[in-house]
CSV table of C-alpha atoms and ligand atoms in Angstrom, one decimal:
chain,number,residue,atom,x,y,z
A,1,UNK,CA,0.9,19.4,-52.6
A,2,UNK,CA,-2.4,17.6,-52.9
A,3,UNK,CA,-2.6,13.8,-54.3
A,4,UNK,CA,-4.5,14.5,-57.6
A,5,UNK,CA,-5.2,12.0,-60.6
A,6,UNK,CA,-5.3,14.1,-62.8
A,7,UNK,CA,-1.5,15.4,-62.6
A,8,UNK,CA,-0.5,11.9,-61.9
A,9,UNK,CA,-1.7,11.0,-65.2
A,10,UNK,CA,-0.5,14.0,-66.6
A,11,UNK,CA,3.0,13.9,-65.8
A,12,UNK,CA,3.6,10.3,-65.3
A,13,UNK,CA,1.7,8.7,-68.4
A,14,UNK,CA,0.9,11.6,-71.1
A,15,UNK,CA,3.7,13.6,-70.8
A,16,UNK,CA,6.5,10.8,-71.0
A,17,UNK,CA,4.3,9.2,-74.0
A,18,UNK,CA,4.0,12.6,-75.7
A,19,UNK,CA,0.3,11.7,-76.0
A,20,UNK,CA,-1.5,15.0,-76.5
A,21,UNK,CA,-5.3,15.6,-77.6
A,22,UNK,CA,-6.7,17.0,-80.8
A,23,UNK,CA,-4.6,19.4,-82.4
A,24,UNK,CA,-1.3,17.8,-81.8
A,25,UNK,CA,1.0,21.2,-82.2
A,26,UNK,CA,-1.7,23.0,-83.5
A,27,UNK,CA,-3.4,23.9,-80.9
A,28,UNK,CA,-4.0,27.0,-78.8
A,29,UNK,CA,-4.2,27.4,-74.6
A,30,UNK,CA,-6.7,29.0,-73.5
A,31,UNK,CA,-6.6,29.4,-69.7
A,32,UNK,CA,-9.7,29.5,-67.2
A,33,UNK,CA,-8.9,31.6,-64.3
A,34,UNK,CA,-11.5,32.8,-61.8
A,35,UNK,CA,-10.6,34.6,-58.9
A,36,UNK,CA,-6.1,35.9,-57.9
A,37,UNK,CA,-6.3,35.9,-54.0
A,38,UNK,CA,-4.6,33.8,-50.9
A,39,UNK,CA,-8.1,33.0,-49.9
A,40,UNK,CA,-7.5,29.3,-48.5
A,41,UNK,CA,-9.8,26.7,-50.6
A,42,UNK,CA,-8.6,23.7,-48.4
A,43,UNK,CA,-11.4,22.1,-48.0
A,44,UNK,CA,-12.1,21.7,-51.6
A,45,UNK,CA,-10.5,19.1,-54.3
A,46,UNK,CA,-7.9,20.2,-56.3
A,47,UNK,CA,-9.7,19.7,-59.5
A,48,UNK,CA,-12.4,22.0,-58.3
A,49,UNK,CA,-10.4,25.1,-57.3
A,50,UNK,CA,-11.0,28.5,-58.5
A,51,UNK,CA,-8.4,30.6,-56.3
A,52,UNK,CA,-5.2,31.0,-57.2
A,53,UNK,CA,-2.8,32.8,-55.5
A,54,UNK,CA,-1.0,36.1,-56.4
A,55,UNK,CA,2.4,35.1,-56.2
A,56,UNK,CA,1.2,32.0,-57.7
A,57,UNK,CA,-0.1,33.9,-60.8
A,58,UNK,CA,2.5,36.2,-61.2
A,59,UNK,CA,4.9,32.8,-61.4
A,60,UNK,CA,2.7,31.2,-64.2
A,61,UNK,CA,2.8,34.7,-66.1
A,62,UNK,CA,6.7,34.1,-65.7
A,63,UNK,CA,6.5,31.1,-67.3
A,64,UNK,CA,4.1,32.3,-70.5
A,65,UNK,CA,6.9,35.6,-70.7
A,66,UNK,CA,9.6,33.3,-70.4
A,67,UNK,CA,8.4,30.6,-73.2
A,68,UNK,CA,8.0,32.8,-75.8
A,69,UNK,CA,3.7,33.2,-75.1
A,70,UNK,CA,2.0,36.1,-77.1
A,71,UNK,CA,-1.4,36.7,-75.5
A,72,UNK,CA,-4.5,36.8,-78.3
A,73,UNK,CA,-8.3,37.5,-77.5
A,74,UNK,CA,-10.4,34.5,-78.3
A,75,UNK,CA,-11.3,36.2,-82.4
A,76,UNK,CA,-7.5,36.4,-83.4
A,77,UNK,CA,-7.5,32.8,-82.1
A,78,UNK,CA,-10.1,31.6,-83.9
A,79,UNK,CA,-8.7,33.4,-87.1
A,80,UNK,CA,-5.4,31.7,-86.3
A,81,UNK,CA,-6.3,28.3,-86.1
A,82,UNK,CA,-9.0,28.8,-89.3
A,83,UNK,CA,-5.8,30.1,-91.2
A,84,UNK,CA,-3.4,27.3,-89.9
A,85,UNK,CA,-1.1,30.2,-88.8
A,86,UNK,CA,2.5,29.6,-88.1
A,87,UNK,CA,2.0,31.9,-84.6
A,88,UNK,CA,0.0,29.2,-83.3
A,89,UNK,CA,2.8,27.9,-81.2
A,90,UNK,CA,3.2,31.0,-79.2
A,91,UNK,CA,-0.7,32.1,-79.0
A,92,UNK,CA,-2.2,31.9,-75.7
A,93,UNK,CA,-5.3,33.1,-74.8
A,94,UNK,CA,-5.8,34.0,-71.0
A,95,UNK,CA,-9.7,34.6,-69.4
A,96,UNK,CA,-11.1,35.0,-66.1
A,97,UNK,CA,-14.6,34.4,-65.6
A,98,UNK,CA,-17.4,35.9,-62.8
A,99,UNK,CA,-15.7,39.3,-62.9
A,100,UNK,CA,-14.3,39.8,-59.8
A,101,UNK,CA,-12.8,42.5,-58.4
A,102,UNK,CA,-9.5,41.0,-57.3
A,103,UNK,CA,-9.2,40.8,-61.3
A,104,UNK,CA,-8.4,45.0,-61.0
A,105,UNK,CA,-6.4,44.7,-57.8
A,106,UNK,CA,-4.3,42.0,-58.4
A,107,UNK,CA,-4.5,40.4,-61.5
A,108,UNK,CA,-4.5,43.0,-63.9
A,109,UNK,CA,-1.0,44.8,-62.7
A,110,UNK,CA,1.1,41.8,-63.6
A,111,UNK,CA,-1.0,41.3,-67.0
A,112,UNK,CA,0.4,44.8,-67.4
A,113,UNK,CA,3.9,43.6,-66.1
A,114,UNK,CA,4.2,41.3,-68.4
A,115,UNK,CA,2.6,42.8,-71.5
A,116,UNK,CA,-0.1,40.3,-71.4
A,117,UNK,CA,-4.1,41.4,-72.7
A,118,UNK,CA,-7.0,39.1,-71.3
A,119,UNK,CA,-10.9,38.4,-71.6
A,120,UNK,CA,-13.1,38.7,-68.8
A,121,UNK,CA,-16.5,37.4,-68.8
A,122,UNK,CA,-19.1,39.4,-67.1
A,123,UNK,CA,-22.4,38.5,-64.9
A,124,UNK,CA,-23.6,41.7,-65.8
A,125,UNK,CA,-26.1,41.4,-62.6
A,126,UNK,CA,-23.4,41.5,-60.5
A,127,UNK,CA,-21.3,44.5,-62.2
A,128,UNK,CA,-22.7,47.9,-61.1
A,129,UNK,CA,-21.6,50.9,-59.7
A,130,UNK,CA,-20.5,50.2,-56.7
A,131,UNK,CA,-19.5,46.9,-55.9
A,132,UNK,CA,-21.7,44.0,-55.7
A,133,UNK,CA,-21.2,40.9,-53.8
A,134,UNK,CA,-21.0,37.2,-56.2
A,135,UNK,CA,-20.3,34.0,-54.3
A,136,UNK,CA,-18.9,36.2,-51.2
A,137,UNK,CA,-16.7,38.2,-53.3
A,138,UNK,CA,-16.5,42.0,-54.5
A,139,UNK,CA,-17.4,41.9,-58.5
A,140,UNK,CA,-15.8,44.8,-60.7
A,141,UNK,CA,-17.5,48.1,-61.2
A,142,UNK,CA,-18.2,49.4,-64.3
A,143,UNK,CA,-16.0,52.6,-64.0
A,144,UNK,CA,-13.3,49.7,-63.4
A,145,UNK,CA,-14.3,47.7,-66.4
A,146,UNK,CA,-13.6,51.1,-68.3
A,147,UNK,CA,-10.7,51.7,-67.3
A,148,UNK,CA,-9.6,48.1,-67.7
A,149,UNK,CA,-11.0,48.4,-71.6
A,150,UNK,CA,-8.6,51.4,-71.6
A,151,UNK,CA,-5.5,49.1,-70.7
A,152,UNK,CA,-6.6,46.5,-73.3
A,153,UNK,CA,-8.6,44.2,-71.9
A,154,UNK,CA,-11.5,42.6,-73.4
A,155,UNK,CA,-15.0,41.5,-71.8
A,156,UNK,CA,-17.5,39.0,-72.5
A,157,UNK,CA,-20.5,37.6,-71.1
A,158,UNK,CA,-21.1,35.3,-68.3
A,159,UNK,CA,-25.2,36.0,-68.7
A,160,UNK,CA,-27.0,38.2,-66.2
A,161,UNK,CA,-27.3,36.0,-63.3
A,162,UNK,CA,-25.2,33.6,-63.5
A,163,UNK,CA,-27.5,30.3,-63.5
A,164,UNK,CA,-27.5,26.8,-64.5
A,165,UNK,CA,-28.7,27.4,-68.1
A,166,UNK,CA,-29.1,23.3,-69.0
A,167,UNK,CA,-33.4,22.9,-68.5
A,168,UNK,CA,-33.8,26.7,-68.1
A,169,UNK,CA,-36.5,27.3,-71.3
A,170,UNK,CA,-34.7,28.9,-74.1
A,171,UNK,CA,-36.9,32.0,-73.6
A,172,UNK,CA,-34.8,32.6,-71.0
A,173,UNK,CA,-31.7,31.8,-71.7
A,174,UNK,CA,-32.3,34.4,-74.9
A,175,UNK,CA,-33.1,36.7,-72.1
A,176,UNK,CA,-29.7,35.7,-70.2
A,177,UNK,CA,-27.6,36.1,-73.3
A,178,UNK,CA,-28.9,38.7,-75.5
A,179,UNK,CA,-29.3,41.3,-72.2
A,180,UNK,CA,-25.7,40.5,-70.7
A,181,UNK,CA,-24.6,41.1,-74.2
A,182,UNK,CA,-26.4,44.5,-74.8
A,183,UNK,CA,-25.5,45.9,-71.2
A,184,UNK,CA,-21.8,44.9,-71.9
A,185,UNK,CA,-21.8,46.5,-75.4
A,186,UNK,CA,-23.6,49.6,-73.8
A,187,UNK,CA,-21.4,50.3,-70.6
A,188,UNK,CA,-18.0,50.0,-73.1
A,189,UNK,CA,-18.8,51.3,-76.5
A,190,UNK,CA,-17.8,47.9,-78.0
A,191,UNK,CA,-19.4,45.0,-79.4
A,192,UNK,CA,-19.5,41.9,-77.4
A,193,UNK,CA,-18.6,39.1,-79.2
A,194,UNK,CA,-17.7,35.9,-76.9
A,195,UNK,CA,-19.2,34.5,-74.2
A,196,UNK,CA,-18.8,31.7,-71.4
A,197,UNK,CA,-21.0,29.1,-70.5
A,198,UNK,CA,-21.3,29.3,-66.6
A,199,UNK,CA,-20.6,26.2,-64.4
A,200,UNK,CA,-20.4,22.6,-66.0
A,201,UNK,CA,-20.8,22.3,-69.9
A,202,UNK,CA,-23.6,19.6,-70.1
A,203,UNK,CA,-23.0,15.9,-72.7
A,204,UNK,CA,-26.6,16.9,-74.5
A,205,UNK,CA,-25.8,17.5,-78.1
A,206,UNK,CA,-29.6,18.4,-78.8
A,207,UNK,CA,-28.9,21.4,-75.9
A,208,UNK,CA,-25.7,22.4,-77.4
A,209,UNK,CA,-27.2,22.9,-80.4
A,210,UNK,CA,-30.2,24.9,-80.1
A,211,UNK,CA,-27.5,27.1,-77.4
A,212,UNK,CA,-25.3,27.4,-80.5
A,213,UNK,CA,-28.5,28.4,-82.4
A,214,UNK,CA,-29.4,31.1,-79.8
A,215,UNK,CA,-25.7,32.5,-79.3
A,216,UNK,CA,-25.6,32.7,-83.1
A,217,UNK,CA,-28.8,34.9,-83.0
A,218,UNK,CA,-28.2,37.2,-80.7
A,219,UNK,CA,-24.9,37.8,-82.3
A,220,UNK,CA,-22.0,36.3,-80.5
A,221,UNK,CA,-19.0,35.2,-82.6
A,222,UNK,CA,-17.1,33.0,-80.0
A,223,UNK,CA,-17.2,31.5,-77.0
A,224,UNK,CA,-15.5,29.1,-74.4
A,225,UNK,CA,-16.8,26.8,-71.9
A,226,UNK,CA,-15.5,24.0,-68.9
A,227,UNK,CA,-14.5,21.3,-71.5
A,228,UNK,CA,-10.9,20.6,-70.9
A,229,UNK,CA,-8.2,21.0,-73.5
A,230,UNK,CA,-6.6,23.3,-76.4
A,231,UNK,CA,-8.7,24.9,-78.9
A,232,UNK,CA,-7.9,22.9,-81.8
A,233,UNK,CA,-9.4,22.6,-85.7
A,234,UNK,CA,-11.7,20.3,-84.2
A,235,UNK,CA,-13.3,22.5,-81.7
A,236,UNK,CA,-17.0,23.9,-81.8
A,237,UNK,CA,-15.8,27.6,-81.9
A,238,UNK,CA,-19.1,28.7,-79.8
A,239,UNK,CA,-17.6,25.9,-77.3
A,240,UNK,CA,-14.3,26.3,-77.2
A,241,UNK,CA,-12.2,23.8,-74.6
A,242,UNK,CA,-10.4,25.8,-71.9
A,243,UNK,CA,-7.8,24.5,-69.3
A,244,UNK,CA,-8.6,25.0,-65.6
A,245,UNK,CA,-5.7,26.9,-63.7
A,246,UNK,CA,-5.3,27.5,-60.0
A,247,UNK,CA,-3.0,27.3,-56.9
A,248,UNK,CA,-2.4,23.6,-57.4
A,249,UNK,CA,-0.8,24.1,-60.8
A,250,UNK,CA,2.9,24.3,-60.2
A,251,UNK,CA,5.5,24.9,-62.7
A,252,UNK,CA,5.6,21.8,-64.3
A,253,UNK,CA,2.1,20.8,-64.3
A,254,UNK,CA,1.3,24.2,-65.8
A,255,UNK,CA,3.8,23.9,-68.6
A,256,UNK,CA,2.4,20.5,-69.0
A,257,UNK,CA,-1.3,21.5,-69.8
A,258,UNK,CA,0.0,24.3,-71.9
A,259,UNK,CA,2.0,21.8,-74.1
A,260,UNK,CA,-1.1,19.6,-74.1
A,261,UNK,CA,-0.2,17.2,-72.1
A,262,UNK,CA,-3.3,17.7,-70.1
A,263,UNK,CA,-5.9,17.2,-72.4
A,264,UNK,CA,-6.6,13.0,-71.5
A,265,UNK,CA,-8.4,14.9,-69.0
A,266,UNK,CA,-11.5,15.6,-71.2
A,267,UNK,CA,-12.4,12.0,-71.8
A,268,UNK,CA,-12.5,11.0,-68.5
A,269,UNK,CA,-14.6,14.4,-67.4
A,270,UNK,CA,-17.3,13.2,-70.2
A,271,UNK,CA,-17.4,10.3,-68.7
A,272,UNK,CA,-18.2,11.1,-65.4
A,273,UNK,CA,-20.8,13.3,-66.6
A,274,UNK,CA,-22.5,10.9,-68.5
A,275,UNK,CA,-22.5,8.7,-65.6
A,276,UNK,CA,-24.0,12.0,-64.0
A,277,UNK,CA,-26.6,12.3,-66.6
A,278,UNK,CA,-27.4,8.5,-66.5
A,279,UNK,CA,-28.1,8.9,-62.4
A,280,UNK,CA,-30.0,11.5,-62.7
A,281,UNK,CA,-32.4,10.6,-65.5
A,282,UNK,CA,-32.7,7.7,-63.5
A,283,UNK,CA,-33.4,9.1,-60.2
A,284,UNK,CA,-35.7,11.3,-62.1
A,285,UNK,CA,-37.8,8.3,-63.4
A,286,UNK,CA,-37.9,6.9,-59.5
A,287,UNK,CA,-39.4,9.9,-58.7
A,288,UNK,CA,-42.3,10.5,-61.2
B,301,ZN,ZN1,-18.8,31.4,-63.6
């Protein structure tokens, strides 16, 4: 098992303290896969991992059955925590972003096993009719993604192309969200309603906003992004806090972030990326 920080402080400091984040008991999961597949990610950090493995996944599906967990999409959560409902407890929300094929080979059979529904956001670029290639990897095909619908999965958007929205010009990002929204809604016959910001969520409240603006516009209701914690009363619905799984999280550290003892993480990942910001504006400055 890799030395990580993050668990450390997790199951050494948070945990025994009971120190959870916003939302105390009243808050609901909602967990960030990517991509259910042995592939080997050793030479990247814990934190950073996307993979998680099959047997892996079908253990932390054990765990959600076996605690009581009731999977919701991301619009009965939002309704739940709006209406203080008492299923809150047991809600869980489970997404998978990129689209990837291993999705409909591996992941979705123990969903099924387990009577568990989940969202999966969609690069629409990369989801055609045969399949295409994203970051090395076979994406879902749309006669997939129709068949998945039919088992009770929901999609959102991940954009078209999958880019670095922060400094794109809002022109485009319209463009990125309003046409992965429309193909989405045209290939399944129903209205697309969340979607997920692709890589890092960036500290610029002026961005966030006029992004909230545009999502509003072109008619999404929800949407998540790489903040870490529970969504909570206190959460930006159109920005909704997710917690990163993957091979690394075993039994105990997955319970943990469930419970809430993982979400300390999310000041110390603001941090960093205001340091990020800082260096960069700076470097930027050097350079003009
Ligand atoms: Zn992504």
């Amino acid at each position: 098992m890799d030395f990580r920080l993050d668990r450390l402080g997790t199951l050494c400091i948070a945990k025994p303290l009971g120190w959870r984040g916003p939302g105390g008991n009243c808050a609901i999961p909602i967990l960030m896969y990517h991509s259910i597949t042995e592939e080997d990610q050793a030479g990247v950090r814990g934190y950073y991992r996307t993979a998680t493995a099959p047997h892996i996944f079908t253990a932390q599906m054990g765990i959600l059955k076996e605690a009581g967990y009731v999977t919701i999409g991301l619009g009965e959560a939002v309704r739940r925590l709006k209406e203080s409902s008492p299923d809150i407890s047991c809600s869980v929300v489970i997404t998978f972003d990129d689209g990837f094929r291993d999705f409909y080979t591996k992941a979705a059979p123990v969903l099924h096993e387990h009577g568990f529904s989940a969202t999966v956001f969609l690069p629409t670029a990369y989801i055609g009719d045969s399949p295409c290639i994203f970051k090395g990897k076979d994406c879902l095909t749309w006669d997939e993604v129709g068949e998945l619908q039919k088992q009770g999965i929901s999609f959102g958007s991940h954009t078209v192309n999958h880019p670095k929205l922060y400094g794109m010009s809002f022109e485009k990002i319209t463009q990125e969200v309003m046409v992965s929204k429309d193909t989405i809604e045209q290939k399944t016959g129903c209205a697309t309603e969340s979607f997920a910001y692709p890589y890092a969520f960036p500290e610029d409240s002026s961005f966030r906003k006029k992004l909230r603006h545009t999502l509003l516009l072109a008619g999404y209701k929800n949407g998540v992004c790489t903040t870490i914690g529970r969504f909570s009363a206190k959460s930006d619905p159109l920005f909704i806090e997710r917690l990163p799984v993957n091979s690394n999280d075993e039994s105990q550290f997955f319970r943990s972030k469930l419970q809430g003892s993982y979400d300390w993480v999310a000041r110390p990942q603001r941090a960093l990326k205001l340091v990020r910001n800082w260096m960069e504006s700076k470097r930027r400055g050097e350079d003009s």
